Amino acid sequence: MADVKMKKPIMEEALAEETGIDWSQAPSPAFVVDERLLERNLKLLKSVQDRTNCDILLALKGFSMWSTFPMARNYLAGITSSSLFEARLGYEEFGKEVHAYAPAYAEHEIDEYLTYVDHIVFNSFDQLNKYKDKVLNHEKNISIGLRVNPGYSEVETPLYDPCYINSRLGIPFESFQPDELDGVEGIHFHAMCEQGAEVLERILVHFEEKYGKYLHQMKWINFGGGHHITKPGYNVELLVSLINRIQETYDVKVILEPGEAIALNTGYLVATVLDIVHNGMELAIVDSSATCHMPDTLEMPYRAHIIGSGQPNEKAYTYRLGGMTCLAGDIIGDYSFDEPLKAGDKIVFTDMAHYTMVKTHMFNGVNLPSICTYNDEQGIKVIRSFQFEDYKGRLS
């Protein structure tokens, strides 16, 4: 009897056709970072560095998948951290410059911090004066910076607006003390969130108006994160011109530290339909979770895209997708499909690399997605999977 090949489900065929990836080989749930797409982003970022001689850093708060660091360090100047653990991870696994900024540094951590970092940015003059001598007398040559608040931003979601009313992030201009800049080599600001160069241009107007005269005594200026450099349609030429203008005007080196631009549109979250129930509409329960695996969909909030899906009622079959936790609001969103969903179907969410793995948690004892890479030579490769011991080890 001749061998009979089982035909792939229609959904998996469509997924493979759009991405070039055989999703039947992926565990579920799983984050899968496509190394082809990641390298594409890194090459674009390096082109900005090469044309301006600026430094672009990987912000670990956005993307900390350290198995990809060997690739990233071929293109980027280093990493930036917002905690002791991020600084150590960058120091041990990236192997290039390590920058640090935190709203405040704990006294019991500062000595270890200084063993890892090359740049350290303080959020207040009190913190600067508390630790300045320790930094300046360290055996390493560590550059000191101050974070300021330019007093202007265009971020629509307060949760992600560094310059929102009464923000604790950055020194407001009315509290700036120019007579206490001795030992300070750089100024840092961060006023963006997934925005274009046009927004940066408007922010710089406000920044230079307040702080421009102090840049002449600095060695560097850090434009912070939030730059959507690798998003289709981003005005790279404008960014290059802004960087070059600032560097030429003030004789400083520009630093950028995007998290999202490195891994934007490079990763996926694979999930599987577990059950279909009905309560006023069709409800699909999947082996993933909005609150545990993609919390930004609830916090931002935003609607994650699923390959092959449409808006509610756009296609023939509409479902509300929900996670497997007992949280009533663990709702991923409403989607429509050309074919009815059934238990066992895989669905693939796009743009699930930045601000995903770094924010996952194990509420309800729900396991974390496996972490995988994809390339043409190895296909889908599982880098890390998680077990009960990972859950238990976080508790006591």
mmCIF file of C-alpha atoms in Angstrom:
data_model
loop_
_atom_site.group_PDB
_atom_site.id
_atom_site.type_symbol
_atom_site.label_atom_id
_atom_site.label_comp_id
_atom_site.label_asym_id
_atom_site.label_seq_id
_atom_site.Cartn_x
_atom_site.Cartn_y
_atom_site.Cartn_z
ATOM 1 C CA MET A 1 0.000 0.000 0.000
ATOM 2 C CA ALA A 2 1.429 3.420 -0.958
ATOM 3 C CA ASP A 3 2.307 5.865 1.780
ATOM 4 C CA VAL A 4 -0.374 8.499 2.241
ATOM 5 C CA LYS A 5 0.905 11.925 3.263
ATOM 6 C CA MET A 6 -1.332 13.777 5.648
ATOM 7 C CA LYS A 7 -2.198 17.218 4.339
ATOM 8 C CA LYS A 8 -1.348 20.114 6.623
ATOM 9 C CA PRO A 9 -4.273 22.028 8.132
ATOM 10 C CA ILE A 10 -5.321 25.012 6.012
ATOM 11 C CA MET A 11 -4.220 27.415 8.762
ATOM 12 C CA GLU A 12 -0.680 25.961 8.897
ATOM 13 C CA GLU A 13 -0.395 26.045 5.112
ATOM 14 C CA ALA A 14 -1.264 29.750 5.105
ATOM 15 C CA LEU A 15 1.206 30.463 7.916
ATOM 16 C CA ALA A 16 4.033 28.664 6.123
ATOM 17 C CA GLU A 17 3.285 30.462 2.874
ATOM 18 C CA GLU A 18 3.401 33.919 4.481
ATOM 19 C CA THR A 19 6.470 33.436 6.685
ATOM 20 C CA GLY A 20 8.510 30.704 5.021
ATOM 21 C CA ILE A 21 8.491 28.799 8.317
ATOM 22 C CA ASP A 22 7.109 25.307 8.943
ATOM 23 C CA TRP A 23 5.106 26.041 12.068
ATOM 24 C CA SER A 24 4.285 22.373 12.628
ATOM 25 C CA GLN A 25 7.819 22.102 14.056
ATOM 26 C CA ALA A 26 7.231 24.782 16.690
ATOM 27 C CA PRO A 27 6.343 23.926 20.288
ATOM 28 C CA SER A 28 3.285 25.675 21.690
ATOM 29 C CA PRO A 29 3.211 28.175 23.173
ATOM 30 C CA ALA A 30 6.533 29.544 21.932
ATOM 31 C CA PHE A 31 8.274 32.766 21.054
ATOM 32 C CA VAL A 32 10.136 32.365 17.771
ATOM 33 C CA VAL A 33 12.615 35.034 16.653
ATOM 34 C CA ASP A 34 13.436 34.947 12.952
ATOM 35 C CA GLU A 35 17.178 35.606 12.729
ATOM 36 C CA ARG A 36 16.824 36.695 9.093
ATOM 37 C CA LEU A 37 14.552 39.561 10.139
ATOM 38 C CA LEU A 38 16.634 40.422 13.192
ATOM 39 C CA GLU A 39 19.770 40.779 11.084
ATOM 40 C CA ARG A 40 17.876 42.967 8.621
ATOM 41 C CA ASN A 41 17.074 45.388 11.455
ATOM 42 C CA LEU A 42 20.609 45.311 12.792
ATOM 43 C CA LYS A 43 22.065 46.133 9.383
ATOM 44 C CA LEU A 44 19.827 49.182 9.094
ATOM 45 C CA LEU A 45 20.851 50.381 12.555
ATOM 46 C CA LYS A 46 24.526 49.883 11.755
ATOM 47 C CA SER A 47 24.091 51.953 8.603
ATOM 48 C CA VAL A 48 22.913 54.843 10.812
ATOM 49 C CA GLN A 49 25.967 54.379 13.034
ATOM 50 C CA ASP A 50 28.306 54.283 10.043
ATOM 51 C CA ARG A 51 26.843 57.444 8.486
ATOM 52 C CA THR A 52 26.927 59.489 11.688
ATOM 53 C CA ASN A 53 29.534 57.899 13.966
ATOM 54 C CA CYS A 54 26.878 57.781 16.688
ATOM 55 C CA ASP A 55 26.510 54.827 19.059
ATOM 56 C CA ILE A 56 23.346 52.714 19.023
ATOM 57 C CA LEU A 57 22.785 50.514 22.062
ATOM 58 C CA LEU A 58 20.454 47.598 22.641
ATOM 59 C CA ALA A 59 18.079 48.529 25.468
ATOM 60 C CA LEU A 60 17.691 45.297 27.401
ATOM 61 C CA LYS A 61 14.398 46.449 28.912
ATOM 62 C CA GLY A 62 12.918 45.907 25.446
ATOM 63 C CA PHE A 63 14.794 42.844 24.210
ATOM 64 C CA SER A 64 17.037 40.652 26.361
ATOM 65 C CA MET A 65 17.187 37.438 24.314
ATOM 66 C CA TRP A 66 20.862 36.896 25.003
ATOM 67 C CA SER A 67 21.188 33.917 22.674
ATOM 68 C CA THR A 68 21.001 36.509 19.867
ATOM 69 C CA PHE A 69 23.744 38.729 21.342
ATOM 70 C CA PRO A 70 26.542 37.160 19.242
ATOM 71 C CA MET A 71 24.721 38.453 16.166
ATOM 72 C CA ALA A 72 23.766 41.822 17.665
ATOM 73 C CA ARG A 73 27.255 42.705 18.863
ATOM 74 C CA ASN A 74 28.482 42.535 15.258
ATOM 75 C CA TYR A 75 26.332 45.592 14.557
ATOM 76 C CA LEU A 76 25.725 47.586 17.762
ATOM 77 C CA ALA A 77 28.022 49.498 20.123
ATOM 78 C CA GLY A 78 26.783 47.852 23.309
ATOM 79 C CA ILE A 79 23.810 47.623 25.644
ATOM 80 C CA THR A 80 21.974 49.863 28.056
ATOM 81 C CA SER A 81 20.489 48.622 31.305
ATOM 82 C CA SER A 82 17.890 49.756 33.811
ATOM 83 C CA SER A 83 18.766 47.386 36.657
ATOM 84 C CA LEU A 84 21.709 45.557 38.177
ATOM 85 C CA PHE A 85 20.714 42.260 36.585
ATOM 86 C CA GLU A 86 20.414 43.818 33.125
ATOM 87 C CA ALA A 87 23.849 45.423 33.543
ATOM 88 C CA ARG A 88 25.364 42.091 34.539
ATOM 89 C CA LEU A 89 23.668 40.275 31.655
ATOM 90 C CA GLY A 90 25.013 42.809 29.173
ATOM 91 C CA TYR A 91 28.488 42.670 30.696
ATOM 92 C CA GLU A 92 28.666 38.885 30.696
ATOM 93 C CA GLU A 93 26.912 38.086 27.415
ATOM 94 C CA PHE A 94 27.237 41.093 25.074
ATOM 95 C CA GLY A 95 30.865 41.910 25.716
ATOM 96 C CA LYS A 96 30.919 45.547 24.575
ATOM 97 C CA GLU A 97 29.948 48.857 26.199
ATOM 98 C CA VAL A 98 27.553 48.687 29.143
ATOM 99 C CA HIS A 99 25.507 51.787 29.972
ATOM 100 C CA ALA A 100 23.210 52.138 32.981
ATOM 101 C CA TYR A 101 20.348 54.371 33.984
ATOM 102 C CA ALA A 102 17.940 53.859 36.888
ATOM 103 C CA PRO A 103 15.498 56.187 38.652
ATOM 104 C CA ALA A 104 17.649 55.542 41.735
ATOM 105 C CA TYR A 105 20.531 53.233 42.631
ATOM 106 C CA ALA A 106 20.386 51.193 45.825
ATOM 107 C CA GLU A 107 23.407 51.658 48.074
ATOM 108 C CA HIS A 108 23.924 47.914 48.499
ATOM 109 C CA GLU A 109 24.108 47.453 44.704
ATOM 110 C CA ILE A 110 26.212 50.383 43.519
ATOM 111 C CA ASP A 111 29.628 48.746 43.978
ATOM 112 C CA GLU A 112 28.623 45.754 41.887
ATOM 113 C CA TYR A 113 27.048 48.052 39.297
ATOM 114 C CA LEU A 114 30.347 49.843 38.808
ATOM 115 C CA THR A 115 32.175 46.597 38.036
ATOM 116 C CA TYR A 116 29.956 46.177 34.961
ATOM 117 C CA VAL A 117 29.299 49.633 33.506
ATOM 118 C CA ASP A 118 31.199 52.054 31.274
ATOM 119 C CA HIS A 119 28.591 54.838 31.489
ATOM 120 C CA ILE A 120 26.293 55.559 34.421
ATOM 121 C CA VAL A 121 23.429 58.066 34.306
ATOM 122 C CA PHE A 122 21.930 59.561 37.452
ATOM 123 C CA ASN A 123 18.333 60.717 37.786
ATOM 124 C CA SER A 124 18.920 63.476 40.358
ATOM 125 C CA PHE A 125 21.659 65.715 41.706
ATOM 126 C CA ASP A 126 21.295 64.023 45.096
ATOM 127 C CA GLN A 127 22.140 60.643 43.550
ATOM 128 C CA LEU A 128 24.980 62.215 41.563
ATOM 129 C CA ASN A 129 26.514 63.781 44.653
ATOM 130 C CA LYS A 130 26.023 60.620 46.711
ATOM 131 C CA TYR A 131 27.929 58.379 44.302
ATOM 132 C CA LYS A 132 30.120 60.719 42.214
ATOM 133 C CA ASP A 133 33.320 60.269 44.193
ATOM 134 C CA LYS A 134 32.911 56.516 44.176
ATOM 135 C CA VAL A 135 32.523 56.549 40.383
ATOM 136 C CA LEU A 136 35.391 58.967 39.728
ATOM 137 C CA ASN A 137 37.747 57.019 41.993
ATOM 138 C CA HIS A 138 36.871 53.637 40.507
ATOM 139 C CA GLU A 139 39.649 51.677 38.801
ATOM 140 C CA LYS A 140 37.579 51.742 35.610
ATOM 141 C CA ASN A 141 37.109 54.912 33.588
ATOM 142 C CA ILE A 142 33.351 55.330 33.984
ATOM 143 C CA SER A 143 31.607 58.247 32.286
ATOM 144 C CA ILE A 144 28.947 60.040 34.333
ATOM 145 C CA GLY A 145 25.724 61.430 32.894
ATOM 146 C CA LEU A 146 22.536 63.105 34.118
ATOM 147 C CA ARG A 147 19.041 62.397 32.859
ATOM 148 C CA VAL A 148 16.956 65.499 32.270
ATOM 149 C CA ASN A 149 13.288 65.957 31.438
ATOM 150 C CA PRO A 150 12.886 68.129 28.322
ATOM 151 C CA GLY A 151 9.337 68.989 29.398
ATOM 152 C CA TYR A 152 7.834 67.969 26.074
ATOM 153 C CA SER A 153 6.588 64.711 24.620
ATOM 154 C CA GLU A 154 3.914 63.429 22.254
ATOM 155 C CA VAL A 155 3.265 60.020 23.826
ATOM 156 C CA GLU A 156 -0.470 59.391 23.996
ATOM 157 C CA THR A 157 -0.492 56.678 26.685
ATOM 158 C CA PRO A 158 0.448 58.067 30.141
ATOM 159 C CA LEU A 159 1.797 54.680 31.258
ATOM 160 C CA TYR A 160 4.566 55.004 28.653
ATOM 161 C CA ASP A 161 5.110 58.767 28.692
ATOM 162 C CA PRO A 162 8.449 59.633 30.371
ATOM 163 C CA CYS A 163 7.475 63.302 30.470
ATOM 164 C CA TYR A 164 3.949 62.922 31.842
ATOM 165 C CA ILE A 165 2.783 65.274 34.588
ATOM 166 C CA ASN A 166 4.831 64.811 37.792
ATOM 167 C CA SER A 167 7.091 62.256 36.099
ATOM 168 C CA ARG A 168 9.820 60.813 38.309
ATOM 169 C CA LEU A 169 12.052 60.233 35.262
ATOM 170 C CA GLY A 170 14.625 62.918 34.574
ATOM 171 C CA ILE A 171 15.513 66.219 36.223
ATOM 172 C CA PRO A 172 12.972 68.927 35.312
ATOM 173 C CA PHE A 173 14.498 72.175 34.079
ATOM 174 C CA GLU A 174 13.415 74.132 37.152
ATOM 175 C CA SER A 175 15.464 71.722 39.301
ATOM 176 C CA PHE A 176 18.531 71.711 37.047
ATOM 177 C CA GLN A 177 21.677 72.932 38.846
ATOM 178 C CA PRO A 178 24.338 73.998 36.312
ATOM 179 C CA ASP A 179 26.831 74.821 39.077
ATOM 180 C CA GLU A 180 26.912 71.116 40.049
ATOM 181 C CA LEU A 181 28.019 69.654 36.719
ATOM 182 C CA ASP A 182 31.619 69.042 37.731
ATOM 183 C CA GLY A 183 32.519 65.489 36.703
ATOM 184 C CA VAL A 184 29.455 65.128 34.462
ATOM 185 C CA GLU A 185 30.305 64.219 30.850
ATOM 186 C CA GLY A 186 26.891 63.602 29.312
ATOM 187 C CA ILE A 187 23.232 64.525 29.280
ATOM 188 C CA HIS A 188 20.504 61.964 28.691
ATOM 189 C CA PHE A 189 16.847 62.478 27.849
ATOM 190 C CA HIS A 190 14.065 60.060 26.920
ATOM 191 C CA ALA A 191 10.762 61.451 25.715
ATOM 192 C CA MET A 192 9.528 59.024 23.054
ATOM 193 C CA CYS A 193 7.687 55.719 22.654
ATOM 194 C CA GLU A 194 7.580 53.955 19.269
ATOM 195 C CA GLN A 195 7.713 57.245 17.354
ATOM 196 C CA GLY A 196 9.327 58.737 14.271
ATOM 197 C CA ALA A 197 12.181 61.142 13.618
ATOM 198 C CA GLU A 198 9.719 64.001 13.143
ATOM 199 C CA VAL A 199 8.774 63.707 16.823
ATOM 200 C CA LEU A 200 12.449 63.695 17.791
ATOM 201 C CA GLU A 201 12.968 66.857 15.758
ATOM 202 C CA ARG A 202 10.223 68.644 17.715
ATOM 203 C CA ILE A 203 11.550 67.375 21.050
ATOM 204 C CA LEU A 204 15.029 68.665 20.232
ATOM 205 C CA VAL A 205 13.629 72.178 19.824
ATOM 206 C CA HIS A 206 12.460 72.115 23.453
ATOM 207 C CA PHE A 207 15.562 70.297 24.678
ATOM 208 C CA GLU A 208 18.035 72.689 23.062
ATOM 209 C CA GLU A 209 16.102 75.708 24.251
ATOM 210 C CA LYS A 210 16.602 74.576 27.844
ATOM 211 C CA TYR A 211 19.830 72.577 27.873
ATOM 212 C CA GLY A 212 21.678 73.431 24.658
ATOM 213 C CA LYS A 213 24.107 75.840 26.313
ATOM 214 C CA TYR A 214 25.243 73.102 28.692
ATOM 215 C CA LEU A 215 26.018 70.655 25.890
ATOM 216 C CA HIS A 216 29.147 72.591 24.965
ATOM 217 C CA GLN A 217 30.799 71.296 28.151
ATOM 218 C CA MET A 218 29.703 67.693 27.560
ATOM 219 C CA LYS A 219 31.258 64.766 25.683
ATOM 220 C CA TRP A 220 28.016 63.010 24.754
ATOM 221 C CA ILE A 221 24.268 63.304 24.579
ATOM 222 C CA ASN A 222 21.907 60.335 24.806
ATOM 223 C CA PHE A 223 18.614 60.646 22.889
ATOM 224 C CA GLY A 224 17.145 57.748 24.868
ATOM 225 C CA GLY A 225 14.792 55.172 23.371
ATOM 226 C CA GLY A 226 11.441 55.070 21.634
ATOM 227 C CA HIS A 227 12.900 55.486 18.144
ATOM 228 C CA HIS A 228 10.995 53.350 15.607
ATOM 229 C CA ILE A 229 13.958 53.330 13.243
ATOM 230 C CA THR A 230 13.262 49.936 11.657
ATOM 231 C CA LYS A 231 9.546 50.501 11.139
ATOM 232 C CA PRO A 232 8.589 50.701 7.434
ATOM 233 C CA GLY A 233 8.285 54.347 6.450
ATOM 234 C CA TYR A 234 10.535 55.696 9.216
ATOM 235 C CA ASN A 235 12.434 58.783 8.033
ATOM 236 C CA VAL A 236 16.001 57.535 8.405
ATOM 237 C CA GLU A 237 17.394 60.494 6.443
ATOM 238 C CA LEU A 238 15.892 62.937 8.928
ATOM 239 C CA LEU A 239 17.332 60.986 11.856
ATOM 240 C CA VAL A 240 20.788 61.021 10.276
ATOM 241 C CA SER A 241 20.591 64.775 9.687
ATOM 242 C CA LEU A 242 19.453 65.424 13.286
ATOM 243 C CA ILE A 243 22.282 63.347 14.718
ATOM 244 C CA ASN A 244 24.879 65.022 12.532
ATOM 245 C CA ARG A 245 23.567 68.506 13.318
ATOM 246 C CA ILE A 246 23.698 67.968 17.076
ATOM 247 C CA GLN A 247 27.166 66.433 16.930
ATOM 248 C CA GLU A 248 28.554 69.241 14.768
ATOM 249 C CA THR A 249 26.849 72.045 16.700
ATOM 250 C CA TYR A 250 27.931 70.966 20.170
ATOM 251 C CA ASP A 251 30.960 68.729 19.468
ATOM 252 C CA VAL A 252 29.395 65.786 21.298
ATOM 253 C CA LYS A 253 28.786 62.144 20.470
ATOM 254 C CA VAL A 254 25.153 61.131 20.069
ATOM 255 C CA ILE A 255 23.934 57.903 21.671
ATOM 256 C CA LEU A 256 20.609 56.194 20.970
ATOM 257 C CA GLU A 257 19.240 53.275 22.929
ATOM 258 C CA PRO A 258 16.153 51.787 21.251
ATOM 259 C CA GLY A 259 14.614 48.571 22.493
ATOM 260 C CA GLU A 260 11.866 48.121 19.962
ATOM 261 C CA ALA A 261 13.886 49.080 16.855
ATOM 262 C CA ILE A 262 16.255 46.149 17.307
ATOM 263 C CA ALA A 263 13.601 43.431 17.397
ATOM 264 C CA LEU A 264 10.645 45.151 15.696
ATOM 265 C CA ASN A 265 8.713 42.726 13.461
ATOM 266 C CA THR A 266 11.251 39.943 13.994
ATOM 267 C CA GLY A 267 9.392 37.571 16.301
ATOM 268 C CA TYR A 268 6.247 35.518 16.639
ATOM 269 C CA LEU A 269 4.208 33.943 19.410
ATOM 270 C CA VAL A 270 2.833 30.532 18.472
ATOM 271 C CA ALA A 271 -0.282 29.362 20.313
ATOM 272 C CA THR A 272 -2.741 26.499 19.952
ATOM 273 C CA VAL A 273 -6.516 26.514 20.232
ATOM 274 C CA LEU A 274 -7.546 24.310 23.177
ATOM 275 C CA ASP A 275 -11.322 24.636 23.073
ATOM 276 C CA ILE A 276 -14.217 26.518 21.486
ATOM 277 C CA VAL A 277 -17.095 27.564 23.751
ATOM 278 C CA HIS A 278 -20.134 29.728 23.183
ATOM 279 C CA ASN A 279 -21.532 32.533 25.326
ATOM 280 C CA GLY A 280 -23.241 35.094 23.142
ATOM 281 C CA MET A 281 -20.423 34.607 20.615
ATOM 282 C CA GLU A 282 -17.797 32.022 19.744
ATOM 283 C CA LEU A 283 -14.957 32.002 22.276
ATOM 284 C CA ALA A 284 -11.629 30.332 21.505
ATOM 285 C CA ILE A 285 -9.428 29.427 24.460
ATOM 286 C CA VAL A 286 -5.728 29.137 23.616
ATOM 287 C CA ASP A 287 -2.688 27.788 25.439
ATOM 288 C CA SER A 288 -1.275 31.297 25.820
ATOM 289 C CA SER A 289 -2.334 34.336 27.827
ATOM 290 C CA ALA A 290 -2.622 38.071 27.347
ATOM 291 C CA THR A 291 -1.749 38.822 30.958
ATOM 292 C CA CYS A 292 1.118 36.306 31.244
ATOM 293 C CA HIS A 293 2.657 36.276 27.775
ATOM 294 C CA MET A 294 1.757 39.553 26.068
ATOM 295 C CA PRO A 295 0.860 42.014 28.845
ATOM 296 C CA ASP A 296 1.343 45.059 26.622
ATOM 297 C CA THR A 297 -1.881 44.113 24.840
ATOM 298 C CA LEU A 298 -3.620 44.998 28.115
ATOM 299 C CA GLU A 299 -1.315 47.796 29.301
ATOM 300 C CA MET A 300 -0.760 49.815 26.123
ATOM 301 C CA PRO A 301 -3.350 48.621 25.084
ATOM 302 C CA TYR A 302 -3.061 47.351 21.525
ATOM 303 C CA ARG A 303 -4.430 44.598 19.306
ATOM 304 C CA ALA A 304 -1.846 41.969 18.407
ATOM 305 C CA HIS A 305 -2.029 40.812 14.791
ATOM 306 C CA ILE A 306 -2.604 37.136 13.962
ATOM 307 C CA ILE A 307 -1.419 35.908 10.570
ATOM 308 C CA GLY A 308 -4.401 35.173 8.328
ATOM 309 C CA SER A 309 -6.922 36.925 10.555
ATOM 310 C CA GLY A 310 -9.171 39.938 10.012
ATOM 311 C CA GLN A 311 -11.124 42.403 12.062
ATOM 312 C CA PRO A 312 -14.293 41.096 13.751
ATOM 313 C CA ASN A 313 -16.860 40.076 11.094
ATOM 314 C CA GLU A 314 -14.471 40.945 8.254
ATOM 315 C CA LYS A 315 -14.045 37.259 7.489
ATOM 316 C CA ALA A 316 -16.589 34.454 7.733
ATOM 317 C CA TYR A 317 -15.913 33.242 11.288
ATOM 318 C CA THR A 318 -15.401 35.560 14.257
ATOM 319 C CA TYR A 319 -14.006 34.529 17.645
ATOM 320 C CA ARG A 320 -12.994 36.179 20.879
ATOM 321 C CA LEU A 321 -9.623 34.735 21.868
ATOM 322 C CA GLY A 322 -8.987 34.238 25.551
ATOM 323 C CA GLY A 323 -6.094 32.971 27.613
ATOM 324 C CA MET A 324 -5.957 29.982 29.899
ATOM 325 C CA THR A 325 -5.732 31.838 33.218
ATOM 326 C CA CYS A 326 -8.657 32.396 35.568
ATOM 327 C CA LEU A 327 -8.380 36.186 35.190
ATOM 328 C CA ALA A 328 -11.696 37.328 33.726
ATOM 329 C CA GLY A 329 -9.963 39.997 31.661
ATOM 330 C CA ASP A 330 -7.404 37.646 30.108
ATOM 331 C CA ILE A 331 -8.781 38.485 26.665
ATOM 332 C CA ILE A 332 -6.479 38.719 23.656
ATOM 333 C CA GLY A 333 -9.084 40.224 21.344
ATOM 334 C CA ASP A 334 -11.716 39.576 18.671
ATOM 335 C CA TYR A 335 -10.591 38.157 15.326
ATOM 336 C CA SER A 336 -12.174 36.695 12.223
ATOM 337 C CA PHE A 337 -10.932 33.857 10.023
ATOM 338 C CA ASP A 338 -11.742 32.370 6.630
ATOM 339 C CA GLU A 339 -12.197 28.908 8.149
ATOM 340 C CA PRO A 340 -13.720 27.908 11.499
ATOM 341 C CA LEU A 341 -11.229 27.409 14.316
ATOM 342 C CA LYS A 342 -11.069 24.051 16.044
ATOM 343 C CA ALA A 343 -9.116 22.547 18.903
ATOM 344 C CA GLY A 344 -5.561 21.810 17.804
ATOM 345 C CA ASP A 345 -5.265 24.687 15.326
ATOM 346 C CA LYS A 346 -2.111 26.767 15.632
ATOM 347 C CA ILE A 347 -2.298 30.535 15.434
ATOM 348 C CA VAL A 348 0.695 32.841 15.088
ATOM 349 C CA PHE A 349 0.890 36.373 16.504
ATOM 350 C CA THR A 350 3.309 38.755 14.821
ATOM 351 C CA ASP A 351 5.753 41.331 16.257
ATOM 352 C CA MET A 352 6.231 39.344 19.453
ATOM 353 C CA ALA A 353 9.924 39.851 20.173
ATOM 354 C CA HIS A 354 10.343 43.262 21.840
ATOM 355 C CA TYR A 355 8.586 43.926 25.154
ATOM 356 C CA THR A 356 7.264 40.362 25.286
ATOM 357 C CA MET A 357 9.789 37.884 26.717
ATOM 358 C CA VAL A 358 11.089 40.587 29.070
ATOM 359 C CA LYS A 359 7.601 41.081 30.549
ATOM 360 C CA THR A 360 6.260 37.535 30.828
ATOM 361 C CA HIS A 361 5.326 36.062 34.192
ATOM 362 C CA MET A 362 3.803 32.928 35.688
ATOM 363 C CA PHE A 363 0.575 34.189 37.232
ATOM 364 C CA ASN A 364 -1.786 31.299 37.951
ATOM 365 C CA GLY A 365 1.115 28.894 37.515
ATOM 366 C CA VAL A 366 0.779 29.183 33.747
ATOM 367 C CA ASN A 367 4.017 28.120 32.100
ATOM 368 C CA LEU A 368 6.105 30.489 30.006
ATOM 369 C CA PRO A 369 6.357 30.036 26.241
ATOM 370 C CA SER A 370 9.440 28.248 24.967
ATOM 371 C CA ILE A 371 12.048 30.558 23.456
ATOM 372 C CA CYS A 372 13.123 29.641 19.915
ATOM 373 C CA THR A 373 15.012 30.973 16.925
ATOM 374 C CA TYR A 374 14.549 30.348 13.236
ATOM 375 C CA ASN A 375 17.091 30.410 10.439
ATOM 376 C CA ASP A 376 17.235 28.745 7.035
ATOM 377 C CA GLU A 377 19.961 26.296 8.044
ATOM 378 C CA GLN A 378 18.551 24.994 11.340
ATOM 379 C CA GLY A 379 14.854 25.748 10.992
ATOM 380 C CA ILE A 380 13.116 26.243 14.331
ATOM 381 C CA LYS A 381 15.559 25.721 17.191
ATOM 382 C CA VAL A 382 14.384 25.575 20.800
ATOM 383 C CA ILE A 383 16.759 27.668 22.921
ATOM 384 C CA ARG A 384 14.937 27.346 26.227
ATOM 385 C CA SER A 385 11.850 25.664 27.594
ATOM 386 C CA PHE A 386 10.461 26.080 31.088
ATOM 387 C CA GLN A 387 9.398 23.587 33.741
ATOM 388 C CA PHE A 388 7.678 23.429 37.120
ATOM 389 C CA GLU A 389 11.024 24.134 38.810
ATOM 390 C CA ASP A 390 11.114 27.587 37.170
ATOM 391 C CA TYR A 391 7.743 28.391 38.713
ATOM 392 C CA LYS A 392 8.564 26.944 42.115
ATOM 393 C CA GLY A 393 12.003 28.576 42.173
ATOM 394 C CA ARG A 394 10.478 32.081 42.075
ATOM 395 C CA LEU A 395 8.448 31.389 45.231
ATOM 396 C CA SER A 396 9.149 30.117 48.698
#
